[in-house]
Short mmCIF file of C-alpha atoms in Angstrom, two decimals:
data_model
loop_
_atom_site.label_atom_id
_atom_site.label_comp_id
_atom_site.label_asym_id
_atom_site.label_seq_id
_atom_site.Cartn_x
_atom_site.Cartn_y
_atom_site.Cartn_z
CA GLY L 1197 330.67 -4.97 240.95
CA GLU L 1198 330.03 -2.73 238.02
CA ASP L 1199 332.90 -1.69 235.80
CA VAL L 1200 332.96 0.42 232.67
CA GLU L 1201 336.01 0.48 230.42
CA GLN L 1202 336.97 2.92 227.68
CA SER L 1203 340.11 3.58 225.71
CA LEU L 1204 341.83 6.77 226.82
CA PHE L 1205 342.43 8.57 223.56
CA LEU L 1206 341.16 8.84 219.98
CA SER L 1207 342.41 11.11 217.23
CA VAL L 1208 340.49 11.74 213.99
CA ARG L 1209 340.60 14.16 211.08
CA GLU L 1210 337.91 16.78 210.69
CA GLY L 1211 335.12 15.45 208.48
CA ASP L 1212 335.82 11.79 209.27
CA SER L 1213 333.64 9.63 211.49
CA SER L 1214 334.67 8.97 215.08
CA VAL L 1215 333.81 5.77 216.90
CA ILE L 1216 334.22 5.69 220.66
CA ASN L 1217 333.92 2.29 222.29
CA CYS L 1218 332.91 1.18 225.76
CA THR L 1219 332.54 -2.16 227.51
CA TYR L 1220 330.69 -2.81 230.74
CA THR L 1221 330.51 -5.79 233.02
CA ASP L 1222 327.08 -5.68 234.66
CA SER L 1223 324.64 -7.71 232.59
CA SER L 1224 321.72 -6.21 234.52
CA SER L 1225 322.50 -2.71 233.27
CA THR L 1226 319.30 -1.17 231.99
CA TYR L 1227 320.33 2.29 230.87
CA LEU L 1228 323.49 3.26 229.05
CA TYR L 1229 324.52 6.86 228.56
CA TRP L 1230 327.00 8.98 226.67
CA TYR L 1231 328.18 12.26 228.14
CA LYS L 1232 330.50 14.94 226.72
CA GLN L 1233 332.83 17.06 228.85
CA GLU L 1234 334.62 20.09 227.49
CA PRO L 1235 337.68 21.45 229.35
CA GLY L 1236 336.84 22.90 232.74
CA ALA L 1237 333.11 22.23 232.35
CA GLY L 1238 330.50 19.86 233.67
CA LEU L 1239 329.19 16.82 231.83
CA GLN L 1240 326.62 17.27 229.09
CA LEU L 1241 324.24 14.41 228.36
CA LEU L 1242 324.44 13.50 224.68
CA THR L 1243 322.11 10.54 224.49
CA TYR L 1244 321.08 7.36 226.25
CA ILE L 1245 319.78 3.98 225.21
CA PHE L 1246 317.66 1.36 226.95
CA SER L 1247 319.07 -2.12 227.08
CA ASN L 1248 316.18 -3.50 224.99
CA MET L 1249 317.35 -1.40 222.03
CA ASP L 1250 320.32 -2.13 219.80
CA MET L 1251 320.60 1.20 218.03
CA LYS L 1252 319.63 4.81 218.50
CA GLN L 1253 320.30 7.66 216.09
CA ASP L 1254 320.16 11.35 216.88
CA GLN L 1255 321.39 13.67 214.12
CA ARG L 1256 325.17 13.07 213.80
CA LEU L 1257 325.23 10.63 216.71
CA THR L 1258 324.61 6.89 216.44
CA VAL L 1259 324.68 4.62 219.46
CA LEU L 1260 325.09 0.89 218.96
CA LEU L 1261 324.54 -1.62 221.77
CA ASN L 1262 325.65 -5.23 221.68
CA LYS L 1263 324.11 -6.59 224.84
CA LYS L 1264 325.55 -10.07 224.38
CA ASP L 1265 329.12 -8.70 224.35
CA LYS L 1266 328.28 -5.84 226.76
CA HIS L 1267 329.68 -3.39 224.23
CA LEU L 1268 328.46 0.13 223.57
CA SER L 1269 329.72 2.50 220.90
CA LEU L 1270 329.15 6.12 219.95
CA ARG L 1271 329.65 7.10 216.34
CA ILE L 1272 329.96 10.79 215.48
CA ALA L 1273 329.49 11.46 211.79
CA ASP L 1274 331.32 14.33 210.06
CA THR L 1275 333.41 15.08 213.14
CA GLN L 1276 334.06 18.77 213.73
CA THR L 1277 336.71 20.56 215.81
CA GLY L 1278 333.94 21.48 218.25
CA ASP L 1279 333.54 17.77 218.99
CA SER L 1280 336.96 17.73 220.67
CA ALA L 1281 336.23 16.79 224.28
CA ILE L 1282 336.24 13.89 226.71
CA TYR L 1283 333.42 11.41 226.20
CA PHE L 1284 332.13 9.33 229.09
CA CYS L 1285 330.20 6.13 228.84
CA ALA L 1286 327.99 5.30 231.84
CA GLU L 1287 325.57 2.61 232.93
CA SER L 1288 322.87 2.15 235.54
CA LYS L 1289 320.06 -0.16 236.55
CA SER L 1290 316.42 0.80 236.81
CA GLY L 1291 314.99 2.09 240.06
CA GLY L 1292 313.92 5.29 241.73
CA TYR L 1293 317.52 6.19 242.43
CA GLN L 1294 320.08 5.62 239.76
CA LYS L 1295 323.56 4.67 240.84
CA VAL L 1296 325.42 5.53 237.69
CA THR L 1297 328.83 4.01 237.03
CA PHE L 1298 331.02 6.10 234.75
CA GLY L 1299 333.92 5.02 232.59
CA THR L 1300 337.23 6.87 232.77
CA GLY L 1301 336.49 8.82 229.60
CA THR L 1302 337.90 8.89 226.07
CA LYS L 1303 339.62 12.08 224.97
CA LEU L 1304 338.69 12.83 221.36
CA GLN L 1305 341.10 15.03 219.45
CA VAL L 1306 339.90 16.36 216.09
CA ILE L 1307 342.67 17.41 213.73
CA PRO L 1308 341.73 20.24 211.33
CA ASP R 710 315.71 28.70 231.92
CA GLY R 711 316.17 25.55 234.02
CA GLY R 712 319.50 24.18 235.12
CA ILE R 713 322.00 23.48 237.84
CA THR R 714 324.31 26.13 239.21
CA GLN R 715 327.45 25.62 241.24
CA SER R 716 329.40 28.33 242.93
CA PRO R 717 332.07 29.41 243.00
CA LYS R 718 333.80 28.11 239.86
CA TYR R 719 337.22 28.27 241.54
CA LEU R 720 337.87 27.97 245.26
CA PHE R 721 341.13 28.19 247.15
CA ARG R 722 341.56 27.18 250.78
CA LYS R 723 344.31 26.54 253.26
CA GLU R 724 344.81 23.07 254.62
CA GLY R 725 342.84 22.49 257.82
CA GLN R 726 339.89 24.67 256.84
CA ASN R 727 336.42 23.38 256.09
CA VAL R 728 334.85 24.66 252.86
CA THR R 729 331.29 24.47 251.54
CA LEU R 730 330.46 24.11 247.85
CA SER R 731 327.08 25.31 246.67
CA CYS R 732 324.72 23.45 244.33
CA GLU R 733 321.28 24.73 243.33
CA GLN R 734 318.83 23.33 240.78
CA ASN R 735 315.54 24.66 239.42
CA LEU R 736 314.67 21.56 237.41
CA ASN R 737 312.30 20.29 240.11
CA HIS R 738 314.34 17.09 240.31
CA ASP R 739 314.00 14.92 243.38
CA ALA R 740 317.46 13.36 243.39
CA MET R 741 320.78 15.18 243.67
CA TYR R 742 324.34 13.92 243.65
CA TRP R 743 327.92 14.99 244.35
CA TYR R 744 330.84 13.59 242.41
CA ARG R 745 334.56 14.10 242.57
CA GLN R 746 336.68 14.07 239.41
CA ASP R 747 340.47 13.70 239.45
CA PRO R 748 342.67 14.04 236.35
CA GLY R 749 342.46 11.02 234.07
CA GLN R 750 339.79 9.38 236.19
CA GLY R 751 336.08 8.89 235.92
CA LEU R 752 333.58 10.31 238.35
CA ARG R 753 333.39 8.98 241.88
CA LEU R 754 330.20 9.35 243.89
CA ILE R 755 330.53 11.18 247.22
CA TYR R 756 326.94 11.55 248.45
CA TYR R 757 323.46 11.41 247.01
CA SER R 758 319.99 12.44 248.12
CA GLN R 759 316.69 11.11 246.82
CA ILE R 760 314.41 13.42 248.80
CA VAL R 761 314.55 16.38 251.14
CA ASN R 762 316.04 15.68 254.56
CA ASP R 763 317.49 12.36 253.44
CA PHE R 764 320.87 11.49 251.96
CA GLN R 765 323.18 8.49 251.65
CA LYS R 766 326.91 7.97 251.42
CA GLY R 767 328.42 7.15 248.08
CA ASP R 768 331.68 5.39 247.38
CA ILE R 769 334.04 8.01 248.83
CA ALA R 770 332.10 9.85 251.57
CA GLU R 771 334.90 10.01 254.15
CA GLY R 772 335.89 13.59 254.91
CA TYR R 773 332.74 15.08 253.34
CA SER R 774 329.31 16.07 254.66
CA VAL R 775 326.07 17.23 253.02
CA SER R 776 322.62 18.55 253.89
CA ARG R 777 319.33 18.58 251.99
CA GLU R 778 317.03 21.05 253.69
CA LYS R 779 315.41 22.22 250.46
CA LYS R 780 314.61 20.35 247.25
CA GLU R 781 316.56 22.90 245.23
CA SER R 782 319.77 22.87 247.26
CA PHE R 783 322.39 20.26 248.11
CA PRO R 784 325.54 21.86 249.56
CA LEU R 785 328.71 19.83 250.08
CA THR R 786 331.19 20.54 252.89
CA VAL R 787 334.75 19.38 252.43
CA THR R 788 336.12 18.97 255.92
CA SER R 789 339.68 19.08 257.16
CA ALA R 790 339.45 15.28 257.55
CA GLN R 791 339.50 14.83 253.77
CA LYS R 792 343.11 13.87 253.03
CA ASN R 793 343.29 14.91 249.37
CA PRO R 794 340.61 17.56 248.84
CA THR R 795 342.07 19.21 245.74
CA ALA R 796 339.82 18.10 242.86
CA PHE R 797 337.03 19.10 240.50
CA TYR R 798 333.62 18.70 242.15
CA LEU R 799 330.48 18.10 240.13
CA CYS R 800 326.89 18.29 241.27
CA ALA R 801 324.08 16.56 239.37
CA SER R 802 320.35 15.98 239.62
CA SER R 803 317.86 13.55 238.09
CA LYS R 804 314.21 12.58 237.90
CA PRO R 805 313.13 9.08 238.94
CA THR R 806 313.38 6.48 236.18
CA GLY R 807 309.62 6.05 236.11
CA THR R 808 309.38 9.44 234.44
CA SER R 809 312.57 9.34 232.39
CA GLY R 810 315.67 7.31 231.61
CA GLY R 811 317.10 8.37 234.96
CA GLU R 812 319.66 10.51 233.19
CA GLN R 813 321.63 12.91 235.35
CA TYR R 814 322.11 16.57 234.55
CA PHE R 815 325.30 18.23 235.69
CA GLY R 816 326.32 21.62 236.92
CA PRO R 817 329.42 23.42 235.61
CA GLY R 818 331.62 22.21 238.48
CA THR R 819 333.77 23.80 241.18
CA ARG R 820 337.53 23.42 241.11
CA LEU R 821 338.81 23.30 244.69
CA THR R 822 342.49 23.82 245.42
CA VAL R 823 343.77 23.28 248.94
CA THR R 824 347.33 24.30 249.81
#
């Protein structure tokens, strides 16, 4: 079955870059997503990438996909205290209904 | 201003009582989902619905029930049969992948505490 793994915790200094990593097991995954969750709130979609891409950039966010190793990363440039949150990696296959498998989340702590 | 609303934000119930969590969306999305989130864990799928009057069980449907009488609404009932109902419940919706990347949009969540 599908499985998505993330490290639990990452701590960075304000202004540095953060890199959050994710590995998945299902080689037929077509869509890979990054979500952000602030305390007590729902999940906010940050970005997603199709499996035929290896990179996507959106302002301070860069997503890298290594399909061969089934490895996805999210780089946040110039990390700010407002970036402190839990970040979820998720994957799904194509189809009218998307069963999305979420990782357990990486808690990012930004130190001022 | 389109989005997904969940109410209430906090809900307290006594053990043995059924409770219904509300989820409404005005995004005109066909599919809607209910997830459960426990501390330190990812999201687990409870139920999902692709169209009105149709829904399917997710990975942890036991002790829960849903209805989908309107496209905009997908309420979740936590029954007394659910052994550990205290959790954070998230509702989401999505368009089919033919029109998008199938990404799901989430409501703000309802924290249910059962004592």
